[in-house]
Coordinates of C-alpha atoms and ligand atoms in Angstrom, one line a residue:
M1 CA 93.9 25.4 -74.7
A2 CA 95.7 23.8 -71.7
G3 CA 94.0 20.7 -70.1
P4 CA 92.3 21.2 -66.7
L5 CA 94.0 19.8 -63.6
H6 CA 91.1 17.7 -62.4
S7 CA 88.5 15.6 -64.1
A8 CA 85.0 17.2 -64.3
M9 CA 83.8 14.4 -61.9
E10 CA 86.1 15.7 -59.2
S11 CA 85.6 19.4 -59.8
P12 CA 83.2 21.8 -58.1
I13 CA 80.0 22.4 -60.0
V14 CA 78.6 25.8 -60.8
V15 CA 75.0 25.7 -62.2
A16 CA 73.3 28.7 -63.7
S17 CA 69.6 28.9 -64.4
N18 CA 67.0 31.6 -64.5
R19 CA 65.0 30.0 -61.7
G20 CA 66.9 28.9 -58.6
P21 CA 66.4 25.9 -56.4
V22 CA 64.9 28.2 -53.7
S23 CA 63.7 31.7 -53.3
F24 CA 64.1 33.7 -50.1
E25 CA 61.3 35.5 -48.3
R26 CA 61.0 37.1 -44.9
N27 CA 58.6 35.3 -42.5
E28 CA 56.5 37.1 -39.8
D29 CA 59.5 37.1 -37.4
G30 CA 61.6 38.9 -40.1
K31 CA 63.7 35.9 -40.7
L32 CA 64.8 35.1 -44.3
V33 CA 63.4 31.6 -45.2
A34 CA 64.0 29.6 -48.3
R35 CA 61.0 28.4 -50.4
R36 CA 61.5 25.7 -53.0
G37 CA 61.4 27.0 -56.6
S38 CA 58.9 25.5 -59.1
G39 CA 59.4 23.7 -62.4
G40 CA 61.0 20.6 -63.8
L41 CA 64.5 22.0 -63.9
V42 CA 64.5 22.4 -60.1
T43 CA 63.0 18.9 -59.6
V44 CA 65.8 17.3 -61.6
L45 CA 68.8 19.3 -60.6
G46 CA 67.8 20.1 -57.0
G47 CA 67.9 16.6 -55.8
V48 CA 71.1 15.6 -57.4
L49 CA 73.1 18.7 -56.3
E50 CA 72.0 18.9 -52.7
R51 CA 74.6 16.5 -51.7
D52 CA 77.4 17.9 -53.9
D53 CA 79.9 20.7 -53.7
A54 CA 77.9 23.0 -55.9
T55 CA 77.0 26.6 -56.3
W56 CA 73.8 27.5 -58.0
V57 CA 73.5 30.9 -59.6
A58 CA 70.0 32.1 -60.4
A59 CA 68.1 35.4 -61.2
A60 CA 66.8 37.1 -58.1
V61 CA 63.0 37.1 -58.1
T62 CA 62.2 38.2 -54.6
E63 CA 63.4 41.0 -52.3
G64 CA 64.9 38.3 -50.1
D65 CA 66.9 36.9 -53.1
R66 CA 68.2 40.5 -53.7
E67 CA 69.4 40.7 -50.1
V68 CA 71.2 37.4 -50.4
A69 CA 72.6 38.2 -53.9
P70 CA 75.9 39.9 -53.1
R71 CA 77.4 37.2 -51.0
G72 CA 75.2 34.1 -51.7
R73 CA 74.1 31.7 -49.0
K74 CA 74.6 28.1 -48.0
L75 CA 71.3 26.1 -48.0
E76 CA 70.3 24.7 -44.7
G77 CA 71.0 20.9 -44.4
A78 CA 72.7 20.8 -47.8
A79 CA 76.2 21.2 -49.2
Q80 CA 74.9 23.6 -51.8
R81 CA 75.3 27.3 -52.0
V82 CA 73.0 29.7 -53.9
R83 CA 73.9 33.1 -55.4
Y84 CA 71.6 35.5 -57.2
V85 CA 72.1 37.8 -60.1
D86 CA 70.2 41.0 -59.4
I87 CA 68.7 42.1 -62.7
P88 CA 66.7 45.4 -62.5
E89 CA 62.9 44.7 -62.8
D90 CA 62.3 46.4 -66.1
R91 CA 65.2 44.6 -67.7
Y92 CA 64.1 41.3 -66.3
D93 CA 60.7 41.8 -68.0
G94 CA 62.3 42.2 -71.5
Y95 CA 64.7 39.3 -70.8
Y96 CA 62.3 36.7 -69.2
N97 CA 58.8 37.7 -70.5
G98 CA 59.8 39.3 -73.8
I99 CA 62.6 37.2 -75.3
A100 CA 62.9 34.0 -73.3
N101 CA 59.2 33.2 -72.9
G102 CA 57.6 35.4 -75.5
L103 CA 59.9 34.5 -78.3
L104 CA 62.4 31.6 -77.8
W105 CA 59.8 29.4 -76.1
F106 CA 57.4 29.9 -79.0
A107 CA 60.2 29.2 -81.5
H108 CA 61.4 25.9 -79.9
H109 CA 57.9 24.6 -79.4
Y110 CA 56.5 25.7 -82.8
L111 CA 53.7 27.7 -81.2
W112 CA 53.2 30.6 -83.6
D113 CA 50.2 31.0 -85.8
L114 CA 52.5 32.1 -88.6
P115 CA 50.0 34.0 -90.8
R116 CA 49.5 36.4 -87.9
N117 CA 52.4 36.0 -85.5
P118 CA 55.1 36.9 -84.7
S119 CA 56.0 40.4 -86.0
F120 CA 59.2 42.0 -84.8
G121 CA 59.9 45.7 -84.3
E122 CA 61.4 48.2 -81.9
R123 CA 60.0 46.5 -78.9
T124 CA 61.8 43.3 -79.8
E125 CA 65.0 45.3 -80.2
H126 CA 64.7 46.7 -76.7
E127 CA 63.8 43.4 -75.2
W128 CA 66.8 41.8 -77.0
A129 CA 69.0 44.5 -75.4
D130 CA 67.6 43.4 -72.0
Y131 CA 68.2 39.8 -72.8
V132 CA 71.9 40.5 -73.7
E133 CA 72.4 42.5 -70.5
A134 CA 70.8 39.9 -68.3
N135 CA 73.0 37.2 -69.9
R136 CA 76.0 39.5 -69.4
A137 CA 75.2 39.9 -65.7
F138 CA 75.0 36.1 -65.3
A139 CA 78.4 35.7 -67.1
R140 CA 80.0 38.2 -64.8
T141 CA 78.7 36.5 -61.7
L142 CA 79.8 33.1 -63.0
A143 CA 83.3 34.4 -63.8
A144 CA 83.6 35.5 -60.2
E145 CA 83.3 31.8 -59.3
S146 CA 86.2 30.7 -61.6
K147 CA 89.1 30.5 -59.0
Q148 CA 88.4 26.9 -58.1
D149 CA 88.3 25.9 -61.8
P150 CA 84.7 24.6 -61.6
V151 CA 82.6 22.9 -64.3
Y152 CA 79.9 25.3 -65.4
L153 CA 76.5 23.9 -66.2
I154 CA 74.4 26.6 -67.9
Q155 CA 70.7 25.8 -68.3
D156 CA 68.2 26.5 -70.9
Y157 CA 67.0 29.1 -73.5
H158 CA 67.1 32.0 -71.0
L159 CA 70.9 31.8 -70.9
T160 CA 72.0 31.1 -74.5
L161 CA 74.5 33.9 -74.7
V162 CA 76.2 33.1 -71.4
P163 CA 78.7 30.4 -72.6
R164 CA 80.3 32.7 -75.1
M165 CA 80.3 35.7 -72.7
L166 CA 81.8 33.6 -70.0
R167 CA 84.4 32.2 -72.4
E168 CA 85.5 35.7 -73.2
L169 CA 85.9 36.4 -69.5
V170 CA 87.5 33.0 -68.5
P171 CA 89.0 31.5 -71.7
E172 CA 90.0 28.2 -70.0
A173 CA 86.5 27.6 -68.4
R174 CA 84.8 24.2 -68.8
I175 CA 81.3 25.0 -69.9
L176 CA 78.3 22.9 -70.8
H177 CA 75.0 24.4 -72.0
F178 CA 71.9 22.2 -71.6
S179 CA 68.5 22.8 -73.2
H180 CA 65.5 21.3 -71.3
T181 CA 63.3 22.3 -74.3
P182 CA 63.2 21.0 -77.9
F183 CA 65.3 23.0 -80.3
A184 CA 63.6 24.4 -83.4
G185 CA 64.3 23.0 -86.8
R186 CA 66.4 25.1 -89.2
T187 CA 63.5 26.4 -91.3
Y188 CA 61.3 27.4 -88.3
L189 CA 64.3 29.0 -86.5
R190 CA 64.6 31.3 -89.5
T191 CA 61.5 33.0 -88.2
L192 CA 63.6 34.8 -85.6
P193 CA 65.4 38.1 -86.5
V194 CA 68.7 37.2 -88.0
E195 CA 70.7 38.8 -85.2
I196 CA 68.9 37.0 -82.5
R197 CA 69.2 33.7 -84.3
S198 CA 72.9 34.0 -85.0
E199 CA 73.8 35.5 -81.6
M200 CA 71.9 32.7 -79.8
L201 CA 73.7 30.0 -81.9
R202 CA 77.1 31.6 -81.4
G203 CA 76.4 32.1 -77.7
M204 CA 75.7 28.4 -77.2
L205 CA 78.8 27.5 -79.2
G206 CA 80.9 29.2 -76.5
A207 CA 80.4 25.9 -74.6
D208 CA 82.6 22.8 -74.8
V209 CA 79.5 20.6 -74.8
V210 CA 76.0 21.6 -76.0
G211 CA 73.4 19.2 -74.6
F212 CA 69.9 18.4 -75.5
Q213 CA 67.2 16.1 -74.3
G214 CA 67.2 14.2 -77.6
R215 CA 69.5 13.6 -80.6
Q216 CA 67.1 15.2 -83.1
W217 CA 67.4 18.6 -81.3
G218 CA 71.1 18.4 -81.4
E219 CA 70.9 17.9 -85.1
N220 CA 68.6 20.8 -85.5
F221 CA 71.1 23.0 -83.7
L222 CA 74.0 21.8 -85.8
L223 CA 72.0 22.3 -89.1
S224 CA 71.4 26.0 -88.1
A225 CA 75.0 26.4 -86.8
R226 CA 76.3 25.2 -90.1
E227 CA 75.0 28.4 -91.8
L228 CA 77.2 30.6 -89.6
D229 CA 80.4 32.1 -91.0
E230 CA 83.6 30.5 -89.7
V231 CA 81.8 27.7 -87.9
H232 CA 82.7 24.3 -89.3
V233 CA 80.1 21.6 -88.6
D234 CA 80.4 17.8 -88.8
I235 CA 76.8 16.5 -88.3
R236 CA 77.8 12.9 -88.2
A237 CA 80.5 13.5 -85.6
H238 CA 78.0 15.7 -83.6
R239 CA 80.7 18.3 -83.6
A240 CA 81.4 21.9 -84.5
D241 CA 84.7 23.7 -84.6
V242 CA 84.7 27.4 -83.6
D243 CA 87.7 29.7 -83.0
G244 CA 90.1 26.7 -83.0
R245 CA 87.9 24.9 -80.3
E246 CA 86.0 21.7 -80.5
V247 CA 82.3 21.8 -79.4
Q248 CA 80.5 18.5 -78.9
V249 CA 76.8 18.3 -79.3
R250 CA 75.2 15.5 -77.3
S251 CA 71.9 14.2 -75.9
F252 CA 71.4 13.7 -72.2
P253 CA 67.7 12.8 -71.5
V254 CA 66.7 14.0 -68.0
A255 CA 65.3 11.6 -65.4
V256 CA 63.2 11.9 -62.2
G257 CA 64.5 11.2 -58.7
A258 CA 62.3 8.4 -57.4
F259 CA 63.3 9.0 -53.8
E260 CA 62.1 12.6 -53.7
I261 CA 58.8 11.9 -55.3
R262 CA 58.1 8.8 -53.2
E263 CA 59.0 10.8 -50.1
A264 CA 56.5 13.5 -51.1
S265 CA 53.8 10.9 -51.8
Q266 CA 54.2 9.4 -48.3
S267 CA 53.9 12.6 -46.4
D268 CA 50.9 13.2 -44.1
R269 CA 49.7 16.1 -46.3
A270 CA 49.7 13.8 -49.4
E271 CA 47.7 11.3 -47.5
R272 CA 45.1 14.0 -46.6
L273 CA 45.0 15.3 -50.2
R274 CA 44.4 11.8 -51.6
T275 CA 41.2 11.8 -49.6
Q276 CA 40.2 15.0 -51.3
V277 CA 41.0 13.6 -54.7
E278 CA 38.9 10.5 -54.0
K279 CA 36.0 12.8 -53.1
I280 CA 36.4 14.5 -56.5
R281 CA 36.4 11.1 -58.2
G282 CA 33.2 10.1 -56.3
G283 CA 33.5 6.4 -57.1
R284 CA 34.0 7.1 -60.9
R285 CA 37.0 6.6 -63.1
L286 CA 39.7 9.2 -62.8
L287 CA 41.4 10.8 -65.8
L288 CA 44.2 13.1 -64.7
R289 CA 46.4 15.8 -66.2
V290 CA 49.2 17.8 -64.5
D291 CA 50.8 20.7 -66.3
R292 CA 52.0 24.2 -66.1
L293 CA 49.2 26.3 -67.6
E294 CA 50.8 27.2 -70.9
P295 CA 50.3 26.7 -74.7
S296 CA 52.9 24.0 -75.4
K297 CA 51.1 21.6 -73.0
N298 CA 48.1 21.4 -75.3
I299 CA 45.5 21.6 -72.5
L300 CA 42.8 23.0 -74.8
R301 CA 43.0 20.1 -77.3
G302 CA 43.0 17.7 -74.3
F303 CA 39.6 19.1 -73.2
L304 CA 38.3 19.1 -76.7
A305 CA 39.3 15.4 -77.1
F306 CA 37.5 14.6 -73.8
E307 CA 34.4 16.3 -75.2
L308 CA 34.6 14.3 -78.3
F309 CA 35.0 11.1 -76.2
L310 CA 31.8 12.0 -74.3
Q311 CA 30.0 12.6 -77.5
K312 CA 31.1 9.3 -79.1
H313 CA 30.9 7.1 -76.0
T314 CA 27.7 8.2 -74.3
E315 CA 27.9 5.2 -72.0
W316 CA 30.8 7.0 -70.1
R317 CA 28.8 10.1 -69.3
G318 CA 28.5 10.4 -65.5
K319 CA 31.2 7.7 -65.0
V320 CA 34.4 9.5 -65.5
V321 CA 35.9 12.7 -64.0
F322 CA 38.8 14.6 -65.8
L323 CA 40.9 16.2 -63.0
A324 CA 43.2 18.9 -64.5
L325 CA 45.8 20.2 -62.1
L326 CA 47.4 23.3 -63.7
S327 CA 50.0 25.5 -62.1
P328 CA 50.0 29.2 -63.1
S329 CA 52.9 30.0 -65.4
R330 CA 54.3 33.2 -66.9
E331 CA 51.1 35.1 -66.6
E332 CA 52.9 38.4 -67.4
V333 CA 53.0 37.3 -71.1
P334 CA 49.7 38.0 -72.8
A335 CA 49.7 34.9 -75.0
Y336 CA 50.0 32.7 -71.9
R337 CA 47.2 34.6 -70.1
D338 CA 44.9 34.3 -73.1
Y339 CA 45.6 30.6 -73.4
G340 CA 44.7 30.1 -69.8
R341 CA 41.4 32.0 -70.3
D342 CA 40.6 29.8 -73.3
C343 CA 41.3 26.6 -71.4
R344 CA 39.0 27.7 -68.5
A345 CA 36.3 28.7 -71.0
A346 CA 36.4 25.4 -72.8
A347 CA 36.2 23.5 -69.5
D348 CA 33.2 25.6 -68.4
R349 CA 31.5 25.1 -71.8
I350 CA 31.9 21.3 -71.7
N351 CA 30.7 21.1 -68.1
A352 CA 27.6 23.2 -68.9
A353 CA 26.9 20.9 -71.9
F354 CA 27.4 17.5 -70.3
G355 CA 27.4 18.1 -66.5
K356 CA 24.6 17.0 -64.1
E357 CA 23.8 18.1 -60.6
D358 CA 25.9 15.2 -59.2
W359 CA 28.6 15.1 -61.9
T360 CA 31.2 17.8 -63.1
P361 CA 33.0 16.2 -66.1
I362 CA 36.1 18.5 -65.9
V363 CA 37.4 19.6 -62.5
L364 CA 40.0 22.2 -63.1
K365 CA 42.3 23.5 -60.3
V366 CA 44.8 26.2 -61.1
Q367 CA 47.2 26.1 -58.2
E368 CA 50.9 25.7 -57.4
D369 CA 50.9 22.6 -55.3
F370 CA 53.4 19.8 -56.1
T371 CA 52.1 17.6 -53.2
Y372 CA 48.6 17.8 -54.5
A373 CA 49.8 16.6 -57.9
V374 CA 51.8 13.8 -56.3
A375 CA 48.7 12.8 -54.3
A376 CA 46.6 12.6 -57.4
Y377 CA 49.2 10.5 -59.2
A378 CA 48.5 7.6 -56.7
N379 CA 45.2 6.5 -58.1
Y380 CA 44.5 7.8 -61.6
D381 CA 43.0 5.3 -64.0
A382 CA 44.5 7.1 -67.0
M383 CA 46.7 10.2 -67.4
V384 CA 46.8 12.5 -70.4
V385 CA 50.2 14.0 -71.4
N386 CA 49.6 15.5 -74.8
P387 CA 52.1 18.3 -75.4
V388 CA 52.4 20.0 -78.8
H389 CA 56.1 19.5 -78.4
D390 CA 58.1 19.0 -75.2
G391 CA 61.7 18.5 -74.3
M392 CA 61.0 15.6 -72.0
N393 CA 57.9 16.0 -69.7
L394 CA 58.6 14.9 -66.2
V395 CA 54.9 14.4 -65.3
A396 CA 54.9 11.4 -67.7
M397 CA 57.5 9.7 -65.5
E398 CA 56.4 11.0 -62.1
G399 CA 52.9 9.6 -62.5
P400 CA 53.9 6.0 -63.2
I401 CA 56.5 6.0 -60.4
V402 CA 53.8 6.9 -57.8
N403 CA 50.7 5.3 -59.3
A404 CA 49.6 2.1 -57.7
H405 CA 46.4 1.6 -59.7
G406 CA 47.5 0.2 -63.0
G407 CA 47.2 3.8 -64.4
V408 CA 47.4 4.0 -68.2
L409 CA 49.5 6.7 -69.8
I410 CA 48.2 8.5 -72.9
L411 CA 51.3 10.1 -74.4
S412 CA 52.1 12.5 -77.2
R413 CA 54.6 11.2 -79.7
N414 CA 56.1 14.7 -79.6
A415 CA 57.2 14.6 -75.9
G416 CA 60.8 13.7 -75.3
A417 CA 59.5 11.2 -72.8
F418 CA 58.0 9.2 -75.6
G419 CA 61.4 7.7 -76.5
R420 CA 61.6 6.2 -73.0
L421 CA 58.0 5.3 -72.3
G422 CA 56.3 5.2 -75.7
R423 CA 56.0 1.4 -76.0
H424 CA 54.2 1.0 -72.7
A425 CA 51.9 4.0 -73.3
L426 CA 48.9 4.7 -75.7
A427 CA 50.6 6.9 -78.3
I428 CA 48.8 9.9 -79.7
N429 CA 49.4 12.7 -82.2
P430 CA 48.7 15.7 -80.0
F431 CA 46.8 17.5 -82.9
D432 CA 44.5 14.6 -83.5
L433 CA 41.4 14.9 -81.4
S434 CA 39.8 11.6 -82.7
E435 CA 42.9 9.6 -81.9
T436 CA 43.1 11.2 -78.4
A437 CA 39.4 10.5 -77.7
D438 CA 39.8 6.9 -78.9
A439 CA 42.9 6.6 -76.6
I440 CA 40.8 7.8 -73.6
N441 CA 38.2 5.2 -74.4
E442 CA 40.8 2.4 -74.9
A443 CA 42.5 3.4 -71.6
L444 CA 39.3 3.3 -69.6
Q445 CA 38.2 -0.1 -71.1
M446 CA 41.6 -1.8 -70.9
P447 CA 41.6 -5.2 -69.3
D448 CA 43.3 -5.3 -65.9
E449 CA 46.1 -7.7 -67.0
E450 CA 47.2 -5.3 -69.8
R451 CA 46.9 -2.3 -67.6
T452 CA 49.2 -3.9 -65.0
R453 CA 51.7 -5.1 -67.7
R454 CA 51.9 -1.6 -69.2
A455 CA 52.1 0.2 -65.8
R456 CA 55.0 -2.1 -64.8
G457 CA 56.8 -1.3 -68.0
L458 CA 56.3 2.4 -67.5
Q459 CA 57.6 2.3 -64.0
R460 CA 60.6 0.2 -65.0
S461 CA 61.5 2.6 -67.8
A462 CA 61.0 5.7 -65.7
L463 CA 63.3 4.2 -62.9
A464 CA 66.0 3.0 -65.3
H465 CA 67.6 6.5 -65.3
T466 CA 68.3 8.8 -62.5
P467 CA 69.3 12.5 -62.2
A468 CA 72.7 11.3 -60.9
T469 CA 73.3 9.3 -64.1
W470 CA 72.1 12.3 -66.2
L471 CA 74.6 14.5 -64.5
A472 CA 77.4 12.0 -64.7
G473 CA 76.9 11.7 -68.5
Q474 CA 77.4 15.4 -68.9
L475 CA 80.5 15.5 -66.7
R476 CA 82.0 12.5 -68.7
A477 CA 81.3 14.4 -72.0
I478 CA 83.1 17.5 -70.6
D479 CA 86.1 15.3 -69.8
E480 CA 86.2 13.9 -73.3
V481 CA 86.4 17.3 -74.8
R482 CA 88.7 18.8 -72.2
T483 CA 90.9 15.9 -71.1
P484 CA 92.5 16.5 -67.7
S485 CA 96.3 17.0 -67.9
E486 CA 97.6 14.0 -65.8
Ligands
LIG1 O1 60.9 23.2 -69.6 C1 61.7 24.3 -69.7 C2 61.7 25.1 -68.4 O2 62.6 26.2 -68.5 C3 62.2 24.2 -67.3 O3 63.6 23.9 -67.4 C4 61.7 24.9 -66.1 O4 61.7 24.1 -65.0 C5 60.3 25.2 -66.6 O5 60.5 25.5 -68.0 C6 59.7 26.3 -65.7 O6 59.7 27.6 -66.3 P1 59.5 28.9 -65.5 O7 60.8 29.0 -64.6 O8 59.4 30.0 -66.4 O9 58.3 28.7 -64.6

């Protein structure tokens, strides 16, 4: 394969992800206005790309996006352009709800109750066909951007087939696939139907660089890829050889943009919301959690651990409020809906058992409101981040960047963020309710000096990396595999 003319650092960037940085809607005056997309991916990539020569290709989710789709649109006040892939609604359902979030999400986060779930049949076959076609539609749109010899950055489990499909359309393309999630171990991945598993692996191997949040997930990927015919894997060298091409498997842990989050926290609205949070606290200690409402976040066990804490440490009854800010997520998928219902029921039950007229132990708010979360970050005494498994978990970094109250972080050892923040946090096994309850107790009792020391360590570690360095690491890796000609 001939070398590219320019280094990846100097080349235009084309990002592809299911959810875009903005979504277009018509306002009352009939004008198309852009609304910020939700989720961690947008938080990380949005900030870093705004100032760059970049095109962001995403699936159309609103009628406004569909209108913008054919030609794309430049974002107001930014150098960035957005383009949308118009996937018919019924296909989108099989691709996004069925395969991406109903199946791959569960596989990579180890969420199945294996004696009962999953079972695959005709429905999975149809949904898989939708997933293949949605990925193909992305690949075609991306190929149409190939004239300027860009670097393609393909995001996440929604688009695992795109690198290979794009390579077939544009053989010389420079492609990186990045997973924001964990990647399932070889044995667990074998739960998937064999075609889905091997197509997904081969699809990702279409890239020059396959990126993960942590080294262990890259190794999981290579251990599974090693089983494919005609793929040669060298685990030590983090490398696979496919069709005469070298594929590098690397880790690029994501980071949070301090500027954006501090700006949000200094807004007038955040100021007003802080007053609301203080009302909820009512002079008590504040325990906080901020999550998308979905099973990998382990919200239910978080509530059960809090219940155990109130049972064991009766002296804290009436003196602490657990504020849970949960944004609705993927409610079309029954397993997510059921999980949300179970979380609410647990909170109601605990409130009924322990609450008093002037004290609600768990205050649960299901809302999509980033500024509210940022406002709550300012003054928590302790924050619970206890995912079952998580690629990184940005909340674990956002909280300490904003918190000015010596807030303690209770952190799952299974969150990617643990590698960066673990030594300053209280570490927990997310399945161990006793350990989590004890950590809550320890956090609330911690002497001020230790709280301050830990909080400073958390903030330093969260600020040591930026989305810009994360992106630069990926571009450097592309250059190593596809060395420019000069
Ligand atoms: O954590 C994985 C991820 O895909 C992120 O990259 C993304 O921001 C988040 O989940 C949100 O998911 P959704 O777009 O389904 O709301």
